[in-house]
């Protein structure tokens, strides 16, 4: 469970995280608003159990290696609410909420010892068109999996990042 009580989705629309999910691990992201669960499908079953609203799927690669996922949570949730109504989170859960009757029979759940990894969780707003990062000239700077370029309008220690073009992605300086 991610502590998100009281967070307004309209003010924090972008959700991003790094993950390493192996094959055969079933996990989805659930946003809870006013007691109602809303599911973003990661690797769980095609259809959610009754009573859970579907927000669609996030394209993930269940290969056990690290990847980055990003989604506009506000855009996914807005159709379920009247225009202008607040969308206030109670919590976010990464879970495998399969149909309980099937899970008791051993169908649809995860095998014993199944695990996956989550890192760099982000829930916030997009930044402006450009960012400047100060890092040593010899540094290796990447945005997502692409190399950043030095900012020609500044000294060689500044790197120009354009998050508007890439959404939100992890920025690494090595």
PDB file of C-alpha atoms in Angstrom, residues 1-173:
ATOM      1  CA  UNK A   1       0.000   0.000   0.000  1.00  0.00           C
ATOM      2  CA  UNK A   2       1.268   3.447  -0.964  1.00  0.00           C
ATOM      3  CA  UNK A   3       0.338   6.188   1.539  1.00  0.00           C
ATOM      4  CA  UNK A   4      -1.746   8.608  -0.515  1.00  0.00           C
ATOM      5  CA  UNK A   5      -4.620   9.504   1.830  1.00  0.00           C
ATOM      6  CA  UNK A   6      -6.197  12.801   0.870  1.00  0.00           C
ATOM      7  CA  UNK A   7      -4.085  13.342  -2.253  1.00  0.00           C
ATOM      8  CA  UNK A   8      -6.095  15.053  -5.013  1.00  0.00           C
ATOM      9  CA  UNK A   9      -5.558  13.312  -8.365  1.00  0.00           C
ATOM     10  CA  UNK A  10      -6.308  16.511 -10.328  1.00  0.00           C
ATOM     11  CA  UNK A  11      -3.325  18.178  -8.641  1.00  0.00           C
ATOM     12  CA  UNK A  12      -1.079  15.098  -8.947  1.00  0.00           C
ATOM     13  CA  UNK A  13      -2.057  13.516 -12.270  1.00  0.00           C
ATOM     14  CA  UNK A  14       1.093  11.646 -13.300  1.00  0.00           C
ATOM     15  CA  UNK A  15       1.938   8.292 -11.799  1.00  0.00           C
ATOM     16  CA  UNK A  16       5.305   6.705 -12.528  1.00  0.00           C
ATOM     17  CA  UNK A  17       7.416   3.929 -11.072  1.00  0.00           C
ATOM     18  CA  UNK A  18      10.199   1.523 -11.862  1.00  0.00           C
ATOM     19  CA  UNK A  19       9.414  -2.167 -11.618  1.00  0.00           C
ATOM     20  CA  UNK A  20      10.939  -5.596 -12.076  1.00  0.00           C
ATOM     21  CA  UNK A  21       8.139  -8.139 -12.453  1.00  0.00           C
ATOM     22  CA  UNK A  22       9.056 -11.707 -13.372  1.00  0.00           C
ATOM     23  CA  UNK A  23       6.911 -13.849 -15.657  1.00  0.00           C
ATOM     24  CA  UNK A  24       4.071 -15.640 -13.890  1.00  0.00           C
ATOM     25  CA  UNK A  25       3.710 -12.925 -11.209  1.00  0.00           C
ATOM     26  CA  UNK A  26       0.250 -11.364 -11.099  1.00  0.00           C
ATOM     27  CA  UNK A  27       0.042  -7.814  -9.763  1.00  0.00           C
ATOM     28  CA  UNK A  28      -2.105  -4.771 -10.539  1.00  0.00           C
ATOM     29  CA  UNK A  29      -2.345  -1.233  -9.175  1.00  0.00           C
ATOM     30  CA  UNK A  30      -5.547  -0.268  -7.392  1.00  0.00           C
ATOM     31  CA  UNK A  31      -6.562   3.298  -6.577  1.00  0.00           C
ATOM     32  CA  UNK A  32      -9.160   3.578  -3.824  1.00  0.00           C
ATOM     33  CA  UNK A  33     -11.458   6.636  -3.896  1.00  0.00           C
ATOM     34  CA  UNK A  34     -14.485   6.971  -1.586  1.00  0.00           C
ATOM     35  CA  UNK A  35     -14.297   3.251  -0.789  1.00  0.00           C
ATOM     36  CA  UNK A  36     -14.376   2.212  -4.464  1.00  0.00           C
ATOM     37  CA  UNK A  37     -11.448   0.325  -6.022  1.00  0.00           C
ATOM     38  CA  UNK A  38     -10.245   1.265  -9.518  1.00  0.00           C
ATOM     39  CA  UNK A  39      -7.796  -1.090 -11.232  1.00  0.00           C
ATOM     40  CA  UNK A  40      -4.889  -0.313 -13.547  1.00  0.00           C
ATOM     41  CA  UNK A  41      -3.984  -3.707 -14.959  1.00  0.00           C
ATOM     42  CA  UNK A  42      -0.298  -4.585 -14.952  1.00  0.00           C
ATOM     43  CA  UNK A  43       0.039  -8.387 -15.135  1.00  0.00           C
ATOM     44  CA  UNK A  44      -3.218  -9.477 -13.491  1.00  0.00           C
ATOM     45  CA  UNK A  45      -6.142 -11.212 -15.159  1.00  0.00           C
ATOM     46  CA  UNK A  46      -7.858  -9.644 -18.173  1.00  0.00           C
ATOM     47  CA  UNK A  47     -11.025  -8.990 -16.170  1.00  0.00           C
ATOM     48  CA  UNK A  48     -11.197  -7.597 -12.647  1.00  0.00           C
ATOM     49  CA  UNK A  49     -13.504  -9.101 -10.032  1.00  0.00           C
ATOM     50  CA  UNK A  50     -17.032  -7.717  -9.787  1.00  0.00           C
ATOM     51  CA  UNK A  51     -17.252  -4.375  -8.010  1.00  0.00           C
ATOM     52  CA  UNK A  52     -13.850  -3.118  -9.170  1.00  0.00           C
ATOM     53  CA  UNK A  53     -13.865  -0.439 -11.882  1.00  0.00           C
ATOM     54  CA  UNK A  54     -11.414  -0.854 -14.785  1.00  0.00           C
ATOM     55  CA  UNK A  55      -9.002   1.973 -15.678  1.00  0.00           C
ATOM     56  CA  UNK A  56      -7.366   0.044 -18.500  1.00  0.00           C
ATOM     57  CA  UNK A  57      -3.943  -1.532 -18.731  1.00  0.00           C
ATOM     58  CA  UNK A  58      -0.423  -0.194 -18.403  1.00  0.00           C
ATOM     59  CA  UNK A  59       1.991  -1.749 -20.859  1.00  0.00           C
ATOM     60  CA  UNK A  60       4.530  -3.653 -18.767  1.00  0.00           C
ATOM     61  CA  UNK A  61       7.268  -6.151 -19.566  1.00  0.00           C
ATOM     62  CA  UNK A  62       7.144  -9.088 -17.139  1.00  0.00           C
ATOM     63  CA  UNK A  63      10.700 -10.293 -17.697  1.00  0.00           C
ATOM     64  CA  UNK A  64      12.202  -9.726 -14.229  1.00  0.00           C
ATOM     65  CA  UNK A  65      14.334  -6.792 -15.457  1.00  0.00           C
ATOM     66  CA  UNK A  66      13.946  -3.131 -14.469  1.00  0.00           C
ATOM     67  CA  UNK A  67      11.576  -0.994 -16.546  1.00  0.00           C
ATOM     68  CA  UNK A  68       9.784   2.336 -16.139  1.00  0.00           C
ATOM     69  CA  UNK A  69       5.995   2.775 -16.315  1.00  0.00           C
ATOM     70  CA  UNK A  70       4.100   6.056 -16.466  1.00  0.00           C
ATOM     71  CA  UNK A  71       0.387   6.808 -16.718  1.00  0.00           C
ATOM     72  CA  UNK A  72      -1.853   9.875 -16.539  1.00  0.00           C
ATOM     73  CA  UNK A  73      -3.952   8.742 -13.580  1.00  0.00           C
ATOM     74  CA  UNK A  74      -6.247  11.778 -13.812  1.00  0.00           C
ATOM     75  CA  UNK A  75      -7.122  11.002 -17.442  1.00  0.00           C
ATOM     76  CA  UNK A  76      -7.855   7.368 -16.557  1.00  0.00           C
ATOM     77  CA  UNK A  77     -10.045   8.255 -13.556  1.00  0.00           C
ATOM     78  CA  UNK A  78     -11.872  11.379 -14.814  1.00  0.00           C
ATOM     79  CA  UNK A  79     -14.611   9.461 -16.761  1.00  0.00           C
ATOM     80  CA  UNK A  80     -15.839   7.953 -13.474  1.00  0.00           C
ATOM     81  CA  UNK A  81     -16.451  11.360 -11.867  1.00  0.00           C
ATOM     82  CA  UNK A  82     -18.585  14.384 -12.702  1.00  0.00           C
ATOM     83  CA  UNK A  83     -16.672  17.331 -14.213  1.00  0.00           C
ATOM     84  CA  UNK A  84     -15.119  19.425 -11.457  1.00  0.00           C
ATOM     85  CA  UNK A  85     -15.700  16.796  -8.756  1.00  0.00           C
ATOM     86  CA  UNK A  86     -12.596  16.068  -6.685  1.00  0.00           C
ATOM     87  CA  UNK A  87     -10.870  12.713  -7.045  1.00  0.00           C
ATOM     88  CA  UNK A  88      -9.329  12.290  -3.598  1.00  0.00           C
ATOM     89  CA  UNK A  89      -7.277   9.150  -3.055  1.00  0.00           C
ATOM     90  CA  UNK A  90      -7.664   7.063   0.069  1.00  0.00           C
ATOM     91  CA  UNK A  91      -4.812   4.777  -0.907  1.00  0.00           C
ATOM     92  CA  UNK A  92      -2.968   3.079  -3.742  1.00  0.00           C
ATOM     93  CA  UNK A  93      -2.370  -0.659  -3.592  1.00  0.00           C
ATOM     94  CA  UNK A  94      -0.208  -2.990  -5.619  1.00  0.00           C
ATOM     95  CA  UNK A  95      -1.991  -6.300  -5.219  1.00  0.00           C
ATOM     96  CA  UNK A  96      -3.333  -9.435  -6.884  1.00  0.00           C
ATOM     97  CA  UNK A  97      -7.063  -9.123  -6.196  1.00  0.00           C
ATOM     98  CA  UNK A  98      -8.265 -12.117  -8.197  1.00  0.00           C
ATOM     99  CA  UNK A  99     -11.744 -13.513  -7.695  1.00  0.00           C
ATOM    100  CA  UNK A 100     -11.588 -14.992  -4.129  1.00  0.00           C
ATOM    101  CA  UNK A 101     -13.500 -18.162  -5.052  1.00  0.00           C
ATOM    102  CA  UNK A 102     -10.889 -18.989  -7.707  1.00  0.00           C
ATOM    103  CA  UNK A 103      -7.955 -18.140  -5.456  1.00  0.00           C
ATOM    104  CA  UNK A 104      -9.199 -20.605  -2.823  1.00  0.00           C
ATOM    105  CA  UNK A 105      -9.087 -23.239  -5.550  1.00  0.00           C
ATOM    106  CA  UNK A 106      -5.529 -22.218  -6.486  1.00  0.00           C
ATOM    107  CA  UNK A 107      -6.487 -20.433  -9.714  1.00  0.00           C
ATOM    108  CA  UNK A 108      -5.472 -16.852 -10.514  1.00  0.00           C
ATOM    109  CA  UNK A 109      -3.181 -16.193  -7.588  1.00  0.00           C
ATOM    110  CA  UNK A 110       0.588 -16.087  -7.315  1.00  0.00           C
ATOM    111  CA  UNK A 111       2.685 -19.139  -6.557  1.00  0.00           C
ATOM    112  CA  UNK A 112       4.317 -19.474  -3.131  1.00  0.00           C
ATOM    113  CA  UNK A 113       7.365 -17.229  -2.880  1.00  0.00           C
ATOM    114  CA  UNK A 114       6.382 -15.037  -5.833  1.00  0.00           C
ATOM    115  CA  UNK A 115       7.886 -11.566  -5.596  1.00  0.00           C
ATOM    116  CA  UNK A 116       8.515  -8.471  -7.657  1.00  0.00           C
ATOM    117  CA  UNK A 117      10.291  -5.158  -7.096  1.00  0.00           C
ATOM    118  CA  UNK A 118       9.148  -1.515  -7.080  1.00  0.00           C
ATOM    119  CA  UNK A 119      11.323   1.602  -6.905  1.00  0.00           C
ATOM    120  CA  UNK A 120      11.230   5.354  -7.572  1.00  0.00           C
ATOM    121  CA  UNK A 121       7.471   5.705  -7.176  1.00  0.00           C
ATOM    122  CA  UNK A 122       6.224   9.130  -8.292  1.00  0.00           C
ATOM    123  CA  UNK A 123       2.815  10.776  -8.073  1.00  0.00           C
ATOM    124  CA  UNK A 124       2.886  14.422  -9.063  1.00  0.00           C
ATOM    125  CA  UNK A 125       2.672  17.035 -11.757  1.00  0.00           C
ATOM    126  CA  UNK A 126       4.582  17.391 -15.000  1.00  0.00           C
ATOM    127  CA  UNK A 127       7.321  19.997 -15.077  1.00  0.00           C
ATOM    128  CA  UNK A 128       7.713  22.747 -17.664  1.00  0.00           C
ATOM    129  CA  UNK A 129       9.137  22.443 -21.140  1.00  0.00           C
ATOM    130  CA  UNK A 130      12.807  22.373 -20.181  1.00  0.00           C
ATOM    131  CA  UNK A 131      14.973  21.483 -17.261  1.00  0.00           C
ATOM    132  CA  UNK A 132      18.628  22.279 -16.767  1.00  0.00           C
ATOM    133  CA  UNK A 133      20.669  19.854 -14.760  1.00  0.00           C
ATOM    134  CA  UNK A 134      24.045  20.786 -13.321  1.00  0.00           C
ATOM    135  CA  UNK A 135      26.421  17.824 -13.472  1.00  0.00           C
ATOM    136  CA  UNK A 136      30.120  17.372 -14.219  1.00  0.00           C
ATOM    137  CA  UNK A 137      31.021  17.542 -17.910  1.00  0.00           C
ATOM    138  CA  UNK A 138      32.381  13.993 -17.835  1.00  0.00           C
ATOM    139  CA  UNK A 139      29.149  12.647 -16.311  1.00  0.00           C
ATOM    140  CA  UNK A 140      26.934  10.252 -18.197  1.00  0.00           C
ATOM    141  CA  UNK A 141      23.375  11.640 -18.024  1.00  0.00           C
ATOM    142  CA  UNK A 142      20.405   9.611 -19.264  1.00  0.00           C
ATOM    143  CA  UNK A 143      16.691  10.333 -19.399  1.00  0.00           C
ATOM    144  CA  UNK A 144      14.899   7.016 -19.459  1.00  0.00           C
ATOM    145  CA  UNK A 145      17.214   4.960 -21.638  1.00  0.00           C
ATOM    146  CA  UNK A 146      18.346   7.843 -23.898  1.00  0.00           C
ATOM    147  CA  UNK A 147      21.472   9.955 -23.357  1.00  0.00           C
ATOM    148  CA  UNK A 148      20.914  13.622 -22.511  1.00  0.00           C
ATOM    149  CA  UNK A 149      22.885  16.301 -24.323  1.00  0.00           C
ATOM    150  CA  UNK A 150      24.861  19.226 -22.905  1.00  0.00           C
ATOM    151  CA  UNK A 151      23.076  22.586 -23.066  1.00  0.00           C
ATOM    152  CA  UNK A 152      24.937  24.686 -25.674  1.00  0.00           C
ATOM    153  CA  UNK A 153      23.578  27.947 -24.211  1.00  0.00           C
ATOM    154  CA  UNK A 154      25.276  27.260 -20.849  1.00  0.00           C
ATOM    155  CA  UNK A 155      28.638  26.069 -19.660  1.00  0.00           C
ATOM    156  CA  UNK A 156      29.505  22.429 -20.470  1.00  0.00           C
ATOM    157  CA  UNK A 157      28.396  21.386 -16.943  1.00  0.00           C
ATOM    158  CA  UNK A 158      24.724  21.964 -17.766  1.00  0.00           C
ATOM    159  CA  UNK A 159      22.543  19.377 -19.410  1.00  0.00           C
ATOM    160  CA  UNK A 160      19.314  20.207 -21.203  1.00  0.00           C
ATOM    161  CA  UNK A 161      16.369  17.934 -20.469  1.00  0.00           C
ATOM    162  CA  UNK A 162      13.021  18.240 -22.193  1.00  0.00           C
ATOM    163  CA  UNK A 163      10.471  16.390 -20.044  1.00  0.00           C
ATOM    164  CA  UNK A 164       7.574  17.786 -22.085  1.00  0.00           C
ATOM    165  CA  UNK A 165       8.777  15.577 -24.928  1.00  0.00           C
ATOM    166  CA  UNK A 166       9.278  12.461 -22.846  1.00  0.00           C
ATOM    167  CA  UNK A 167       6.692  12.756 -20.056  1.00  0.00           C
ATOM    168  CA  UNK A 168       8.236  11.722 -16.779  1.00  0.00           C
ATOM    169  CA  UNK A 169      11.209   9.425 -16.940  1.00  0.00           C
ATOM    170  CA  UNK A 170      13.975   8.588 -14.516  1.00  0.00           C
ATOM    171  CA  UNK A 171      17.009  10.851 -14.831  1.00  0.00           C
ATOM    172  CA  UNK A 172      20.324   9.229 -13.974  1.00  0.00           C
ATOM    173  CA  UNK A 173      23.731  10.852 -13.517  1.00  0.00           C
TER     174      UNK A 173
END
